CSV table of C-alpha atoms in Angstrom, one decimal:
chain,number,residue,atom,x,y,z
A,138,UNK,CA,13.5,297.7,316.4
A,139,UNK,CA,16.8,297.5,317.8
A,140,UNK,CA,18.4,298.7,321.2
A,141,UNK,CA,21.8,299.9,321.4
A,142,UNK,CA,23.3,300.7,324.7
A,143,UNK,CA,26.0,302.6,322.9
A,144,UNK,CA,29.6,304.7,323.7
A,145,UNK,CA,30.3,304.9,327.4
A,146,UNK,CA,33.5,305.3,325.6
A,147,UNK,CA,31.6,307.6,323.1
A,148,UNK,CA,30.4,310.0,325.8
A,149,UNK,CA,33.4,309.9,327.6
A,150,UNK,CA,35.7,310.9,324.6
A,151,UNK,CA,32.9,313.9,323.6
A,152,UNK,CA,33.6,314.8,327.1
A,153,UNK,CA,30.1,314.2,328.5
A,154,UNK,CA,29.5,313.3,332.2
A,155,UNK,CA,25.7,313.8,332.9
A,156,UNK,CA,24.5,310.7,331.3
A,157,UNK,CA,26.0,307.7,332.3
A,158,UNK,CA,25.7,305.0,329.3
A,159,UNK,CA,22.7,306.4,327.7
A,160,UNK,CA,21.2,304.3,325.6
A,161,UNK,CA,20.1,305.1,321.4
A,162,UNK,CA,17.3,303.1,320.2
A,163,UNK,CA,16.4,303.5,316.4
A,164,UNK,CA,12.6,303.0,314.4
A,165,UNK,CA,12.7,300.3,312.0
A,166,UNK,CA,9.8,302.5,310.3
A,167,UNK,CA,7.9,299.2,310.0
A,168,UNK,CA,6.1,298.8,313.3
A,169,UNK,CA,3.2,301.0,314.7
A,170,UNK,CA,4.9,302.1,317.7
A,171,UNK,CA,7.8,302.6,319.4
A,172,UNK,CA,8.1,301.5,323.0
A,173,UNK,CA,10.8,303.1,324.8
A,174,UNK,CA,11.9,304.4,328.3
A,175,UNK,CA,12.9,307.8,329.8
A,176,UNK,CA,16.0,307.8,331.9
A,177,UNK,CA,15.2,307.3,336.1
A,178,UNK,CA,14.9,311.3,336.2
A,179,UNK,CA,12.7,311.6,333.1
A,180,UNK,CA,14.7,313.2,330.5
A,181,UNK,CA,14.9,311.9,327.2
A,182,UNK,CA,15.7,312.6,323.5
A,183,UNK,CA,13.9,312.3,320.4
A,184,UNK,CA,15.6,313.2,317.3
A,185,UNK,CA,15.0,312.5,313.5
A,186,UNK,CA,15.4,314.0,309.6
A,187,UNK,CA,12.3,315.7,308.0
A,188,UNK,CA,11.7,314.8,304.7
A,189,UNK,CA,13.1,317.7,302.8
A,190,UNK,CA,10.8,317.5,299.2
A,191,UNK,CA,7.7,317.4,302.3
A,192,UNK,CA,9.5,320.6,303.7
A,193,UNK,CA,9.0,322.7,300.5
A,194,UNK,CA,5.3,321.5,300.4
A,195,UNK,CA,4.7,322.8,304.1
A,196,UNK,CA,2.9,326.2,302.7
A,197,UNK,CA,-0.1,325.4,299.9
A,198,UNK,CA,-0.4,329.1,299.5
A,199,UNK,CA,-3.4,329.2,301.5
A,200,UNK,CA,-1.9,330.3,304.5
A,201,UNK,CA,-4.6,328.5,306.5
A,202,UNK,CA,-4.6,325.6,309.4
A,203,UNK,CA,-3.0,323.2,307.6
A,204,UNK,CA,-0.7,321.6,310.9
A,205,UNK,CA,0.9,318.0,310.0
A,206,UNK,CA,0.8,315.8,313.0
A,207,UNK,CA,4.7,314.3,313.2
A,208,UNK,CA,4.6,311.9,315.8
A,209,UNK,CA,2.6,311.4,319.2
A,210,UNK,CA,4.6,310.4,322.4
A,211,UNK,CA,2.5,308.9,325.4
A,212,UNK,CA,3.5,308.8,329.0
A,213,UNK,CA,3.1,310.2,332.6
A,214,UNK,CA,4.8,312.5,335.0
A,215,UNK,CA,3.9,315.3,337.3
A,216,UNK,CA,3.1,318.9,336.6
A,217,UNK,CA,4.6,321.9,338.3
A,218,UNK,CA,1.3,323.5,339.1
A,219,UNK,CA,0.8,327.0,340.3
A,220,UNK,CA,-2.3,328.9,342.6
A,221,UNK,CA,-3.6,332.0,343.0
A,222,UNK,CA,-1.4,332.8,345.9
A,223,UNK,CA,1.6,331.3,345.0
A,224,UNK,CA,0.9,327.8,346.4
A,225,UNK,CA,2.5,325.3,344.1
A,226,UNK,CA,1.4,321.5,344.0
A,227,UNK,CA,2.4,318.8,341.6
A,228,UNK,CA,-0.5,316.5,340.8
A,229,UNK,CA,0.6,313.2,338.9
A,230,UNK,CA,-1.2,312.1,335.4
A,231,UNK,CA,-0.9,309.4,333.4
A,232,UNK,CA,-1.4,308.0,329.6
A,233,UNK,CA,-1.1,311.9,328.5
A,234,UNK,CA,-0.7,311.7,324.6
A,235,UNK,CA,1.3,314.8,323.0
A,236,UNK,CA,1.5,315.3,319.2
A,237,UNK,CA,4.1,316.8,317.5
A,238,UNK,CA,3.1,319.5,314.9
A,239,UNK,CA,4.5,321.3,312.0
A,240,UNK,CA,2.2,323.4,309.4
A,241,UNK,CA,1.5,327.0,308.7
A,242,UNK,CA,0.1,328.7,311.1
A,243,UNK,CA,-1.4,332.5,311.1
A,244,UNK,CA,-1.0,335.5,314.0
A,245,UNK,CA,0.2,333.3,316.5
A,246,UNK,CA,2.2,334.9,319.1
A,247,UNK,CA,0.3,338.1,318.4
A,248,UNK,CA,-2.2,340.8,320.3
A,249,UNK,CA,-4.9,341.3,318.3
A,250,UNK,CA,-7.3,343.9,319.0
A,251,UNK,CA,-11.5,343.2,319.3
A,252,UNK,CA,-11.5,344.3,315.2
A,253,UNK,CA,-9.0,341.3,314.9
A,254,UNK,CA,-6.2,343.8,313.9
A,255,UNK,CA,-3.0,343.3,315.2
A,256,UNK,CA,-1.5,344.9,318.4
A,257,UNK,CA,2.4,344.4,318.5
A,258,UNK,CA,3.3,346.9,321.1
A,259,UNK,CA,6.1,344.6,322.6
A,260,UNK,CA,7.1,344.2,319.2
A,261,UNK,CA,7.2,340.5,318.7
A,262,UNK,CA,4.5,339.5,317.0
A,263,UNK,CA,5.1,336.9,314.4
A,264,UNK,CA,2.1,336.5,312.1
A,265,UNK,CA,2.2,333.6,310.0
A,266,UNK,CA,4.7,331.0,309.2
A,267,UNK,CA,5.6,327.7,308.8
A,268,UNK,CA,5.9,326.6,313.2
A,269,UNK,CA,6.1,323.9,315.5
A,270,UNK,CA,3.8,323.0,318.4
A,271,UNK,CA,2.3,320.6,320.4
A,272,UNK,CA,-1.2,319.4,321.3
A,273,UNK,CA,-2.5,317.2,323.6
A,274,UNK,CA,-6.2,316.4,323.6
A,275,UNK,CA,-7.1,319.4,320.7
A,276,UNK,CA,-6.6,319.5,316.9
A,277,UNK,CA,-2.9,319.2,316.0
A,278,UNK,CA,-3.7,320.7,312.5
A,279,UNK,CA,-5.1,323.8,314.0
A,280,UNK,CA,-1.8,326.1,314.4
A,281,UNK,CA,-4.0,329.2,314.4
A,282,UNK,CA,-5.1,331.5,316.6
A,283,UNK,CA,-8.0,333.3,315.8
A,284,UNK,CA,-7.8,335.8,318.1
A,285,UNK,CA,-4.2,336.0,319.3
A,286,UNK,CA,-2.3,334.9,322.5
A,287,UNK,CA,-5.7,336.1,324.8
A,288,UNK,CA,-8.0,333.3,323.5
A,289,UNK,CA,-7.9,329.6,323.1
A,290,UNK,CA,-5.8,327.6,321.1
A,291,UNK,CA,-5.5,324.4,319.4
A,292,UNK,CA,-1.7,324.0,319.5
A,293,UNK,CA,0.9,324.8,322.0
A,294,UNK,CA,3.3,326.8,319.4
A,295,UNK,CA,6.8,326.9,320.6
A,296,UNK,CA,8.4,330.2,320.4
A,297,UNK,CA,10.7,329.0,317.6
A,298,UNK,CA,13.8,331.8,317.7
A,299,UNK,CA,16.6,331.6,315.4
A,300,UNK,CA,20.1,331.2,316.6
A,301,UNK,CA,22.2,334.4,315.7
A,302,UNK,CA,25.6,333.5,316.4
A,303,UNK,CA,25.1,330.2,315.5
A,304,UNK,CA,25.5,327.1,317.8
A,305,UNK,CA,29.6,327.6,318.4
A,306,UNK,CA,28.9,331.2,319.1
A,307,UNK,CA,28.8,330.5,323.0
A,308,UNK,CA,30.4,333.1,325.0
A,309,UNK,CA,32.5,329.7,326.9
A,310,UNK,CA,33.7,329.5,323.2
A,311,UNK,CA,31.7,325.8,323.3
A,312,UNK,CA,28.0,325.5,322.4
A,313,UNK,CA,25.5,328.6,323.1
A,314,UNK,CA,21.7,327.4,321.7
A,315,UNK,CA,19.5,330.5,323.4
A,316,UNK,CA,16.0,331.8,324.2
A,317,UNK,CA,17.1,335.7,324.9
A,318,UNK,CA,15.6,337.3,321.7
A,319,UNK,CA,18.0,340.9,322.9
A,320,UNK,CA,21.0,339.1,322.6
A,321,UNK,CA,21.5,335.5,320.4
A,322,UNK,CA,18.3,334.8,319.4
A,323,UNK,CA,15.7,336.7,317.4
A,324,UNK,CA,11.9,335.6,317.4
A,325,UNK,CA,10.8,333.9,313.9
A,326,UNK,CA,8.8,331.7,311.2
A,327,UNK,CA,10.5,329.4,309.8
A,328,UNK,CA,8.8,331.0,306.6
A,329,UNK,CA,12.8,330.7,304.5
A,330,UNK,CA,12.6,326.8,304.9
A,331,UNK,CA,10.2,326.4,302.3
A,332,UNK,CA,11.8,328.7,299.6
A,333,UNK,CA,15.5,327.3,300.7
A,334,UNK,CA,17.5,324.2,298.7
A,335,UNK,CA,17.4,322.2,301.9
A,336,UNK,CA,19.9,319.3,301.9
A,337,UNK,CA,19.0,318.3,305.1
A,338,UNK,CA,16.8,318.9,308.2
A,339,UNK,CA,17.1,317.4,311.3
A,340,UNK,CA,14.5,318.0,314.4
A,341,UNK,CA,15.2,317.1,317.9
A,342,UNK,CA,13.0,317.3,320.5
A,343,UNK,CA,14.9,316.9,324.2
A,344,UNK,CA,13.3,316.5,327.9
A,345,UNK,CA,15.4,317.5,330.6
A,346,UNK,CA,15.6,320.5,333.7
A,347,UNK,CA,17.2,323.9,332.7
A,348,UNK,CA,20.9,323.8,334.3
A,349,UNK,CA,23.0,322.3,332.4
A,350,UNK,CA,26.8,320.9,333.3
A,351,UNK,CA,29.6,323.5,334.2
A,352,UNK,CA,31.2,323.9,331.1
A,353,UNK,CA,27.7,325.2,329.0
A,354,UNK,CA,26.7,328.5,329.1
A,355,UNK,CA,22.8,327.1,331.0
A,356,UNK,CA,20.3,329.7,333.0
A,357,UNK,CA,17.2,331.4,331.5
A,358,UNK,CA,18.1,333.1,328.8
A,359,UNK,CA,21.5,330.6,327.3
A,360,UNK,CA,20.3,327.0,327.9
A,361,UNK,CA,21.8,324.0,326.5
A,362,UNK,CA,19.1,322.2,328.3
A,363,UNK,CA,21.3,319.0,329.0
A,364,UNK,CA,21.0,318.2,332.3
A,365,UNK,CA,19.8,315.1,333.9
A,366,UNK,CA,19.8,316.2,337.5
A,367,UNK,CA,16.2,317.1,338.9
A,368,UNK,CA,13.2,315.2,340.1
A,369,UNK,CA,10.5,315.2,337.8
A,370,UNK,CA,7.8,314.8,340.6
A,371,UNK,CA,8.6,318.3,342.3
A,372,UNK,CA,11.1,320.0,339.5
A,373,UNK,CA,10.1,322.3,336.7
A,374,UNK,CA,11.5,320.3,333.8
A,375,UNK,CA,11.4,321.6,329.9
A,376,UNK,CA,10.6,320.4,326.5
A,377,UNK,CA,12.6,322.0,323.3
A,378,UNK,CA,12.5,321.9,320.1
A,379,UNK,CA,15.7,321.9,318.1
A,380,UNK,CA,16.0,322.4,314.4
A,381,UNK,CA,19.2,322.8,312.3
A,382,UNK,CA,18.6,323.1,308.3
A,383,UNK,CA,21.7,322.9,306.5
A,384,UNK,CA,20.6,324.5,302.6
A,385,UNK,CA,22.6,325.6,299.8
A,386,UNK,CA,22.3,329.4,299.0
A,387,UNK,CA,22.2,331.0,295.8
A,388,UNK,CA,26.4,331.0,295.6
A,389,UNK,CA,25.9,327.4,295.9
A,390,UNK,CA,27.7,328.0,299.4
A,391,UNK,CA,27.0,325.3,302.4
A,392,UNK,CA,24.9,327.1,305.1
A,393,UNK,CA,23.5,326.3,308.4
A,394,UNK,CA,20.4,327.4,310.2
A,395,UNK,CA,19.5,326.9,314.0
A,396,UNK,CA,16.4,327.2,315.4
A,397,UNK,CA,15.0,326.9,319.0
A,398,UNK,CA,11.8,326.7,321.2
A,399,UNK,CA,11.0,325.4,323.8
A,400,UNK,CA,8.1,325.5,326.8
A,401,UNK,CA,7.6,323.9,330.4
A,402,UNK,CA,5.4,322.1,332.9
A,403,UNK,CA,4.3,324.9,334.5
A,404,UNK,CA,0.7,325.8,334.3
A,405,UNK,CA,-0.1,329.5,334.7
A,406,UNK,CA,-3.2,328.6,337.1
A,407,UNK,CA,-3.5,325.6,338.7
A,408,UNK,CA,-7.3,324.9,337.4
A,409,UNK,CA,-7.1,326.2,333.7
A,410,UNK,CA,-7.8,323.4,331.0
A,411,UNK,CA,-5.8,322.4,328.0
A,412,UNK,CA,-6.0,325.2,325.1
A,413,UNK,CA,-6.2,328.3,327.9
A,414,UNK,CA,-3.4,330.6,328.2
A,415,UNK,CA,-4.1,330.1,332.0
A,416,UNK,CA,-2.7,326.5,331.7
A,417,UNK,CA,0.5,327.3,330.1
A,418,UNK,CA,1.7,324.6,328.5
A,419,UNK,CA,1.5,322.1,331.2
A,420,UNK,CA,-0.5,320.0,329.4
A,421,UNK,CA,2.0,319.2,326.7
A,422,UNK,CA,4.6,317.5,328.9
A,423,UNK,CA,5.3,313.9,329.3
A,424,UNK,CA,8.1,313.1,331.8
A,425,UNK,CA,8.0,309.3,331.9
A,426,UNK,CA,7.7,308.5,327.9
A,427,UNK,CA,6.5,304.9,327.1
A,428,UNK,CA,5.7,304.9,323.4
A,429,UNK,CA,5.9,306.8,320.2
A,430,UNK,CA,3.2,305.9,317.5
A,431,UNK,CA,1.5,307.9,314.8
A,432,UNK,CA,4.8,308.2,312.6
A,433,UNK,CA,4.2,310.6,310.0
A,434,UNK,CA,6.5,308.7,307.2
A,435,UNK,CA,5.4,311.7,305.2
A,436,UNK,CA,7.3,314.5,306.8
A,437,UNK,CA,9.9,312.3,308.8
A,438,UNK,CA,12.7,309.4,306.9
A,439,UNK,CA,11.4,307.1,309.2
A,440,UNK,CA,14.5,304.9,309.7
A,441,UNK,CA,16.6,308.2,310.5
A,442,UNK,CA,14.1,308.4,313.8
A,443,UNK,CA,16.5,307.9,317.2
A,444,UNK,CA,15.2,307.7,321.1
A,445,UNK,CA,17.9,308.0,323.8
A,446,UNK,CA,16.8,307.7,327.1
A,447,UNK,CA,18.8,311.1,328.7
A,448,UNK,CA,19.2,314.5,328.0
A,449,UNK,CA,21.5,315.3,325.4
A,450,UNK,CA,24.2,318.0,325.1
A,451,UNK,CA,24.6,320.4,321.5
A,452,UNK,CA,27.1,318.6,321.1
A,453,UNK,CA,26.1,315.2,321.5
A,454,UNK,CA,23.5,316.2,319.4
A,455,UNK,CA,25.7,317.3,316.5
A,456,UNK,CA,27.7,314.4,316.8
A,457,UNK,CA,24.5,312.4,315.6
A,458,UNK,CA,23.4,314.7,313.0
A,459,UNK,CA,27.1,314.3,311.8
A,460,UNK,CA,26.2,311.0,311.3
A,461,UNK,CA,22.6,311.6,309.2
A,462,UNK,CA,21.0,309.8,312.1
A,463,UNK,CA,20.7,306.6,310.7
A,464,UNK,CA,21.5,303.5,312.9
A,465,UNK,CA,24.9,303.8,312.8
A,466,UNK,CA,27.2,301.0,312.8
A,467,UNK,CA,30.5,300.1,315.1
A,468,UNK,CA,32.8,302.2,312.9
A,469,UNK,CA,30.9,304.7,312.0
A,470,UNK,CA,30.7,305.9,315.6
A,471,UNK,CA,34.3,305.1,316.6
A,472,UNK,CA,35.2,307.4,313.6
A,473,UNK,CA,32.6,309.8,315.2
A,474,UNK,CA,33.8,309.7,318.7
A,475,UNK,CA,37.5,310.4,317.3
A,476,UNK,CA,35.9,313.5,315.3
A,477,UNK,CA,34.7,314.5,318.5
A,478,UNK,CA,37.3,314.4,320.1
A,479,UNK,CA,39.5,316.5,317.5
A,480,UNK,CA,37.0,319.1,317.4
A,481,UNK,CA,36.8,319.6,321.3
A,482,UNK,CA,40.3,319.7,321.4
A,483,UNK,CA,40.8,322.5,318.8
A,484,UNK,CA,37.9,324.3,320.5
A,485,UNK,CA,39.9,323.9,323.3
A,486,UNK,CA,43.4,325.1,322.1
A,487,UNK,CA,41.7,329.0,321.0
């Protein structure tokens, strides 16, 4: 393992200014775990490429609980706990384990009835698709639940929504990633992965509070979720899930996919235990992040596995998946932060 405290300059030419020197660490692949360090306000990054032939495998056809654990990250914080009566408190924890998770999972997200038939009255039920999620102390294979959003559950699913108008489709005319399923995002499975010619998939998972810097389009419902300003021990901070496939369709054309979810460190009552919808997902959030272990060289190229202790812009972002996330080496990111550059500017000249 190998720490890089790379591109001041980098950052400075992409025109970042909420992370001063962050610094990228890479997984050899080799070593059991990863130790690593969030940034002094607790955000951090975690991005990697899935293993595309594992991808296509996701769904056996069963359509039962068959969640891949991806990777577990360990670490302690504070949770922004809520009471009965509004009081909020923020009790600390420490060595909390979360597990990444990826499988199919069936009628999650959906009101089912006392028959176990389906009640979608709000009209956003999704019922069974290849997800993400999260668990803490429960099974991270389980990504079903058996009877809808009112009971239990195994895994935290985030509520993965697929990008509309695309990442550059920001209103600012920069980078618009967005929760509001009325306007740019639209509730999903990620059910098309498995059927698509995926060239390449690349998951990032990013710590950090909700308003991002002036130029991003960053309140409840269009969130970059890149800023480093907050205080974990009395701030709500955030956990999202990133995922951009680029396949080839049927024309043999180049096309991109986004896909977003993301959940908090609120609890919805302040005694409810891991797996009730009372707790929210408070139990899934790690603020100060010491290690990653349990690899899963199955469904993840494990040397194209980065850490970077802050919060990371789209664009940032992009400029890594540019890249393939591999370590990259002294040119290869000069030649990056020049692309950069370009490419803000030309954004900037429309």
């Amino acid at each position: 393992m190998q720490k890089f405290g790379l591109l001041l300059a980098f950052a400075a030419l992409a025109g970042f200014s909420q992370a001063a020197d962050p610094t990228y660490t890479w997984w050899n692949g080799q070593d059991d775990s990863m130790n690593v360090s969030a940034s002094t306000t607790g955000t951090w990054t975690i991005g990697m490429n899935l293993n595309i032939n594992a991808l296509s495998k996701t769904d056996d056809g069963s359509h039962e609980d068959n969640g891949q654990a991806l990777f577990t990250f360990t670490g302690s914080g504070n949770t922004y706990r809520t009471g009965l009566f509004g009081s909020v408190s923020h009790p600390e924890y420490s060595n909390r384990n979360v597990t990444v998770t990826m499988g199919w999972g069936g009628d999650w997200y959906a009101t089912k009835d006392e028959n176990g038939n389906v009640n979608d009255s709000a009209g956003n039920g999704v019922y069974a698709g290849l997800q993400l999620g999260v668990a803490s102390a429960k099974n991270p294979a389980d990504l079903s639940s058996c009877n809808g959003i009112l009971s239990g559950f195994e895994v935290y699913r985030a509520d993965m929504k697929v990008q509309n108008e695309g990442v550059h489709g920001g209103d600012n005319g920069t980078y618009d990633w967005s929760i509001d399923e009325l306007q740019k995002s639209t509730v999903t499975t990620l059910d098309d992965i498995v059927t698509m010619n995926v060239k390449q998939a690349t998951l990032f998972v990013e710590h950090t509070y909700a308003k991002g810097p002036s130029d991003q389009l960053a309140n409840d419902t269009h969130r970059d979720y890149a800023s480093d300003n907050g205080n974990y021990t009395t701030d709500v901070t955030y956990t999202t899930f990133y995922l951009t496939i680029i396949a080839e369709d049927e024309a043999g054309n180049t096309v991109t996919y986004n896909y977003m979810g993301q959940y908090d460190d609120k609890s919805t009552f302040s005694s409810a235990d891991e797996g009730s919808r009372l707790g929210g997902s408070a139990h899934y959030d790690v603020d100060m992040i010491q290690s990653i272990t349990g690899l899963n060289n199955g469904m993840i190229e494990d040397t194209d596995f980065v850490f970077v202790n802050s919060a990371l812009t789209s664009a940032q972002r992009e400029a890594l998946m540019s890249n393939g996330l591999p370590e990259p080496t002294t040119a290869t990111m000069s030649l990056l932060a020049l692309a950069t550059l370009a490419a803000r500017r030309r954004r900037a000249s429309r």
